XYZ file of C-alpha atoms in Angstrom:
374
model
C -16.456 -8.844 -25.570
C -13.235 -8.500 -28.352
C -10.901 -9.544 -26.082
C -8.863 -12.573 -26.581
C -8.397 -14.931 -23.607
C -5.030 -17.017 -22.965
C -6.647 -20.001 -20.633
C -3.384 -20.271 -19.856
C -2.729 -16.909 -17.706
C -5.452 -16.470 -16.982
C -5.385 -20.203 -14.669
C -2.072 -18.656 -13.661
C -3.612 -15.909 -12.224
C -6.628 -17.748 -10.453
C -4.417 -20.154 -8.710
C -1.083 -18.158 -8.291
C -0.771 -14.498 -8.870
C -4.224 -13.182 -7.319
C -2.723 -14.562 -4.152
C -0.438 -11.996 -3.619
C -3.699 -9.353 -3.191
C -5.273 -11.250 0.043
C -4.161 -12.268 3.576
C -5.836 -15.785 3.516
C -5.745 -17.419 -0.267
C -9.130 -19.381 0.638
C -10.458 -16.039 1.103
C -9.806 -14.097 -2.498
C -12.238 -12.245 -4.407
C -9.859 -11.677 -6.999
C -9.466 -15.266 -8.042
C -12.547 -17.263 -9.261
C -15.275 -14.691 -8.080
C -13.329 -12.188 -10.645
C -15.026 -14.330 -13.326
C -18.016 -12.514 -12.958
C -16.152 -9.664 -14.303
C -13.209 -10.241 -17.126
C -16.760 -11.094 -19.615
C -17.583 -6.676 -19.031
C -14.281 -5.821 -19.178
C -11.612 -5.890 -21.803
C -9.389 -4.338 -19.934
C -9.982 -6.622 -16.892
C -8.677 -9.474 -18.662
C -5.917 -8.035 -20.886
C -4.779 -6.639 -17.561
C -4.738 -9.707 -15.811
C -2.902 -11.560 -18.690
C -0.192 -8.879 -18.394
C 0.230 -9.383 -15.107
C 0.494 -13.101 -15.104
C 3.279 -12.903 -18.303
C 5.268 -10.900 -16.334
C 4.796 -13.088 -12.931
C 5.922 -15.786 -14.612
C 9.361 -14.391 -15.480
C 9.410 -12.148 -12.206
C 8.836 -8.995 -13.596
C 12.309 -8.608 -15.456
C 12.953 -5.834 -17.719
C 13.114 -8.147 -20.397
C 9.359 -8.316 -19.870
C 7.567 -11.419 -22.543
C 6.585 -9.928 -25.617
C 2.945 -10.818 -24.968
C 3.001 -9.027 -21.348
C 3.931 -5.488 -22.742
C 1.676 -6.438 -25.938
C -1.279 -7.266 -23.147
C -0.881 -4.370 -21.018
C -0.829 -1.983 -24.323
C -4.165 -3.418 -25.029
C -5.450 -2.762 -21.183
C -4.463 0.555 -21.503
C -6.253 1.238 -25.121
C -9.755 -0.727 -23.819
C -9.258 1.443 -20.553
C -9.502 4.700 -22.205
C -12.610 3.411 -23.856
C -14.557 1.936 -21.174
C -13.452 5.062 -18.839
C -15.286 7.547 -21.521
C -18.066 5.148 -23.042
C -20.380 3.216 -21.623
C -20.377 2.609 -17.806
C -18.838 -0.563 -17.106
C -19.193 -2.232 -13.955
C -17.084 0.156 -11.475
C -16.044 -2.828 -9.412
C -13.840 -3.892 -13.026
C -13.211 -0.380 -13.374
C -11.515 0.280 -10.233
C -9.986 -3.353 -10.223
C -8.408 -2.430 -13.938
C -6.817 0.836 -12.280
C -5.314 -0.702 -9.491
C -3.856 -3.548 -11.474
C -2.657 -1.196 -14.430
C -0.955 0.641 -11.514
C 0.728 -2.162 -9.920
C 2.061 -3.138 -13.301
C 3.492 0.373 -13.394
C 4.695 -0.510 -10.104
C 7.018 -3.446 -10.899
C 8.248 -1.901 -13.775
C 12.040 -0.301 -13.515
C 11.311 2.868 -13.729
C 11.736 3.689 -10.113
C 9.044 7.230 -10.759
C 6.598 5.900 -12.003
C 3.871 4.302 -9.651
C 0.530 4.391 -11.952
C -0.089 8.244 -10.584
C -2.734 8.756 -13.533
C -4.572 4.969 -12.257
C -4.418 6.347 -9.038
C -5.966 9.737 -10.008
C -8.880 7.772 -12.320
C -9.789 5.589 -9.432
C -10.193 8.893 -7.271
C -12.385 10.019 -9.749
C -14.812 7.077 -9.861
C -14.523 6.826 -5.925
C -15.802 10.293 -5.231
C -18.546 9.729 -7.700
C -19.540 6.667 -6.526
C -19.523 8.272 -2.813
C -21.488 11.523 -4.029
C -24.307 9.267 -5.492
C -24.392 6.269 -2.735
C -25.372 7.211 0.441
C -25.952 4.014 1.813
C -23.486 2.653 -0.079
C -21.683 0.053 2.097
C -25.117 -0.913 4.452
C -25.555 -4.155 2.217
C -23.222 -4.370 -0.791
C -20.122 -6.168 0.275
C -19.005 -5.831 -3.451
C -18.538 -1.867 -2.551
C -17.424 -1.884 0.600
C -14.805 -4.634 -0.958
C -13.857 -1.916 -3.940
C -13.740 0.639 -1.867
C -11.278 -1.053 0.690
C -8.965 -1.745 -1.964
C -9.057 1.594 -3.077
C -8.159 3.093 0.402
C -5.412 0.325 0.872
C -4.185 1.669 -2.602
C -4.410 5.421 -1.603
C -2.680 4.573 2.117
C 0.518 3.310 -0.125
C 0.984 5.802 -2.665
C -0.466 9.035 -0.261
C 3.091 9.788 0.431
C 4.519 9.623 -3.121
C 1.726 12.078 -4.727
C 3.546 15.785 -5.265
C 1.105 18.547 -3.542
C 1.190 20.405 -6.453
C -0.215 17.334 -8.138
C -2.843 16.313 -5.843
C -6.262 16.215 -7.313
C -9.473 17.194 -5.391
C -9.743 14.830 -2.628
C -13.098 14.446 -1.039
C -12.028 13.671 2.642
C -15.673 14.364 4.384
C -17.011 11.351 1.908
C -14.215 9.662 2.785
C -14.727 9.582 6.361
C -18.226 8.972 6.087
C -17.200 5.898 4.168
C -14.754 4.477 6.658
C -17.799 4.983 9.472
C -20.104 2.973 7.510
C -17.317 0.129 6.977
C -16.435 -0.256 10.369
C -15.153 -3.484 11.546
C -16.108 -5.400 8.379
C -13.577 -8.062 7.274
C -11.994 -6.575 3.768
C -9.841 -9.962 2.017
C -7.234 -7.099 1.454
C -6.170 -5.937 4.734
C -8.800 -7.960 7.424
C -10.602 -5.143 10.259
C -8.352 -2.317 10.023
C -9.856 0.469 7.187
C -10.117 2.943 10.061
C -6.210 2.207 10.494
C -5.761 2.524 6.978
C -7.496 6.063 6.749
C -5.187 7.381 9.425
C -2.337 6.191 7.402
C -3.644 7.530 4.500
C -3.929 11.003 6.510
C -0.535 10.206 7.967
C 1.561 9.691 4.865
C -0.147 12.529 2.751
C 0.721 14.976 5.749
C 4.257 14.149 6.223
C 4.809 14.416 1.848
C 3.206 18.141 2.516
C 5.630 18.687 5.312
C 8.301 17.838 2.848
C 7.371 20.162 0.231
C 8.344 22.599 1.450
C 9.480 21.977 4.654
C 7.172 22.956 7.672
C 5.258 21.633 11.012
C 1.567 21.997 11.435
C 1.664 21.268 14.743
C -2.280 21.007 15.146
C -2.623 18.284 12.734
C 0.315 15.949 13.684
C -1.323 16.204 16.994
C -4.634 15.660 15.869
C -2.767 12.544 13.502
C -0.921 11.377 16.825
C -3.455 10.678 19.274
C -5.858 8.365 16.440
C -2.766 6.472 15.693
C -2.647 5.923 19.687
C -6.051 5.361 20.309
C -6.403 2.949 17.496
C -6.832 -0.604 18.969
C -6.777 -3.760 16.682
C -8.752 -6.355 18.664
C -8.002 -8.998 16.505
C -8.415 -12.784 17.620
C -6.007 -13.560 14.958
C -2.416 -13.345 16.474
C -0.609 -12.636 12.996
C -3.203 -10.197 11.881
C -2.871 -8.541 15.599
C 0.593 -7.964 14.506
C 0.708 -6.564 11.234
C -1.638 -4.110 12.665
C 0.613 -3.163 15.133
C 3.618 -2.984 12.978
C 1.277 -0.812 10.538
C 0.242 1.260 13.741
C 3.989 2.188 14.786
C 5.027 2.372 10.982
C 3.014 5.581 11.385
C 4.072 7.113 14.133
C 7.388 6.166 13.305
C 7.143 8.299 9.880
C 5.078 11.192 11.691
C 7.997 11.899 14.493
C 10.485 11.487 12.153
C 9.121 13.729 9.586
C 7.512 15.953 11.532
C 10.043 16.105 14.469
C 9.779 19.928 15.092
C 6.555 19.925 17.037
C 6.812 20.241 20.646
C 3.242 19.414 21.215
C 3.365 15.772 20.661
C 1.281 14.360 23.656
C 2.576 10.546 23.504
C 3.144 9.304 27.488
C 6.143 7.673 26.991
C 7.806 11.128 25.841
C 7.737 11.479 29.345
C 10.693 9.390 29.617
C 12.235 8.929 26.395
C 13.140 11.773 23.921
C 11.645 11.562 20.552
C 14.652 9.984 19.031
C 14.999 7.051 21.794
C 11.128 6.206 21.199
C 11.448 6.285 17.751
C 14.309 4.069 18.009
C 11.772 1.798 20.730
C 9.128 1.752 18.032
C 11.710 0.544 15.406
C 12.731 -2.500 17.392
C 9.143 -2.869 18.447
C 7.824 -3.130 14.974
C 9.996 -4.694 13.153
C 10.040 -7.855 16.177
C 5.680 -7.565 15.395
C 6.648 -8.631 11.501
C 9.661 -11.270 12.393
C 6.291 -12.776 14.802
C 4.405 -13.454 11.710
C 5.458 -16.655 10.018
C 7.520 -16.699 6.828
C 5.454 -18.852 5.168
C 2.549 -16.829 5.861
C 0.760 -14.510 3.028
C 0.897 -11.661 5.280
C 4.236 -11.098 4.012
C 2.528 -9.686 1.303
C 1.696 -6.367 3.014
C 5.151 -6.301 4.784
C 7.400 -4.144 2.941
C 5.718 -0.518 3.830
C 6.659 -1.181 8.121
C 9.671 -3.039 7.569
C 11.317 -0.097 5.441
C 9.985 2.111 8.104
C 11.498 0.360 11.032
C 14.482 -0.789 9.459
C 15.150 2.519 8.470
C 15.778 3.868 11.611
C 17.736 0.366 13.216
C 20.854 1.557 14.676
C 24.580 -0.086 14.032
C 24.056 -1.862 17.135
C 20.907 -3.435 15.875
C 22.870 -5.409 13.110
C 21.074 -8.627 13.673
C 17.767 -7.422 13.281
C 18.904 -5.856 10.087
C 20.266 -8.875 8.955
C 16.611 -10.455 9.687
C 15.046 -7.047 7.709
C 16.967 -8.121 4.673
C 16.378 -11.731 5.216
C 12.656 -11.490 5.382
C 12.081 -8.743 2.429
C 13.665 -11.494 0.236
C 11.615 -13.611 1.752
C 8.548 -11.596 0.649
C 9.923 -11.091 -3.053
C 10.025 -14.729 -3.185
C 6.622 -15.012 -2.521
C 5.026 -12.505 -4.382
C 8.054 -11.643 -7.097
C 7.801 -7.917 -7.069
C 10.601 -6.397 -7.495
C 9.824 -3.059 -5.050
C 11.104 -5.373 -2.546
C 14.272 -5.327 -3.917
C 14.363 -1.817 -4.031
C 13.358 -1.839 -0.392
C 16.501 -3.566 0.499
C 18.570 -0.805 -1.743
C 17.450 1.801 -0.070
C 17.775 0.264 3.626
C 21.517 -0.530 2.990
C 21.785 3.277 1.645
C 19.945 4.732 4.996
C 21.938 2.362 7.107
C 25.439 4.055 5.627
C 23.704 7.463 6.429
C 22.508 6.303 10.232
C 26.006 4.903 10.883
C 27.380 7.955 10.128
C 25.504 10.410 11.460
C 22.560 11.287 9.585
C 19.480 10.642 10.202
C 17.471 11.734 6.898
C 13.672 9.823 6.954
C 13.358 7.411 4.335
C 10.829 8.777 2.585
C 13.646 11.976 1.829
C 16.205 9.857 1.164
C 13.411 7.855 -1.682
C 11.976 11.449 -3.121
C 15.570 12.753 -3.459
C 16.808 9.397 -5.185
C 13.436 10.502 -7.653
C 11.904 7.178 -6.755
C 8.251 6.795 -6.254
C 8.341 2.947 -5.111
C 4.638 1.330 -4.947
C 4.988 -0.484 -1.377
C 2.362 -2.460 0.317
């Protein structure tokens, strides 16, 4: 191994920064288990050293000379270790999702680590082709591949059409079966939740380009985002998921509001805009639940820019408590998406209180921002 380690980030990223990946810090794979790792990976480490630097100094612009120096050097071992010999995939696929999170904080509000995104998809179908039983007793794949679906269910909306890569959905599926209710350090029970988001968010960015309802599949979307049920023992978790559950069918109405076969009960006495403005409330009172100083407010941002999008005038409190709690989250974790978050909430509330009532994911693709949310 070539690569130089700073002791110094790298503690930072053991005791600090990996944090920000997990819901329960005594429960984090990427922190002291990743040792196993950084000695097959250059990348790995140079990664990781990036990401601490620019931690540190909350991912300004005016990045540290040795973050932008690091990450040049994860990108350049990356390339190598892609197209030489196989390295572990775990590292792999840990590399790509770090390199793309680094794209992530960045400022350049288009860029989201699309060609990370596109390698991991790569390995994942491979490793899915060859690995039947993959996930029957190998926690360490069932862990890479749960952080690879979390990654696809936040960028699946963001990912042009035109762009989209071959996507293996079959394998996919398969793969979510054989996780089932196993406890991923990422996002807890939920990967079959995560898959329908996934499904969700890549529909509604077809929908969008160009414009058009396929009224079979947001059905089809619909009734698994209905029927999914979290039973979680743990209250905050319980929450999230149900915030994450109505984040979706939030985003599906909204987007796909042209289909008159929606089969949801309470359409039977609400119209599609009054439940969409009951699953806004709803939601964004499942988040404001969870404690602030909890490290679920790591995976907050995606269903409170959902909700919040969609609060009315009248609901000027519980924006106040949106904005409150997103800065809340980019205290804890210091990405700046969250930020950005806020921006584009205080944009789409000007819109709502004057009549429009554009999704936010429009509003974001028309700015030509590609925001990494999680």
């Amino acid at each position: 191994m070539d690569a130089i380690i700073n002791r110094r980030l790298l503690q930072y990223w053991l005791e600090r920064v990996s944090q920000i990946l997990v819901l329960d810090p005594d429960d984090n794979p990427y922190s002291f288990p990743i040792l196993g790792y950084i000695t097959k990976s250059c990348a790995l480490i140079h990664i990781i050293q990036s990401i601490s630097a620019c931690h540190e100094q909350y991912f300004s612009a005016q990045a540290s000379v040795i973050a932008l120096e690091e990450r040049g050097k994860a990108l350049a071992s990356f390339r190598k270790e892609i197209n030489g010999p196989k390295t572990a995939p775990q590292a792999v696929l840990l590399t790509a999702m770090l390199l793309a999170l680094s794209h992530g904080a960045d400022d350049d509000m288009a860029d989201f680590g699309k060609q990370h995104l596109f390698a991991a998809r790569i390995l994942i179908n491979e490793l899915l082709q060859h690995s039947s039983h993959l996930f029957e007793h190998d926690d360490l794949s069932r862990l890479c591949f749960g952080m690879y679906l979390y990654w696809e269910m936040c960028t699946a909306f963001l990912v042009d059409p035109s762009e989209e890569p071959e996507f293996h959905t079959l394998n996919m599926s398969i793969a979510v079966q054989r996780m089932g209710r196993w406890h991923h350090p990422i996002y807890g029970y939920g990967t079959e939740l995560l898959f329908i988001l996934m499904n969700v968010g890549r529909h509604c960015r077809q929908v969008l380009h160009p414009p058009r309802c396929i009224p079979a599949r947001e059905t089809i979307l619909e009734q698994q985002l209905l029927k999914w049920n979290a039973c979680s023992a743990n209250s905050s978790l319980g929450h999230l998921y149900e915030a994450l559950r109505k984040h979706g069918l939030i985003l599906l109405y909204r987007i796909c509001g042209c289909n008159g076969y929606f089969a949801n009960p309470d359409l039977k006495d609400l119209s599609l805009e009054g439940l969409i403005d009951n699953y806004a409330v709803e939601t964004v009172h499942h988040l404001l639940e969870i404690p602030m100083t909890s490290n679920y407010l790591n995976f907050q941002s995606l269903p409170f820019l959902t909700a919040g999008s969609e609060l009315k005038k009248m609901d000027c409190c519980l924006r106040n408590q949106v904005l409150q709690r997103l800065r809340a989250v980019y205290s804890l974790n210091r990405l700046p998406v969250n930020l950005y978050v806020i921006q584009v909430l205080e944009e789409l509330w000007i819109l709502r209180d004057n009549g429009h009532s554009s999704s936010w994911l429009h509003h974001m693709l028309h700015k030509g921002w590609r925001l990494l949310l999680g």
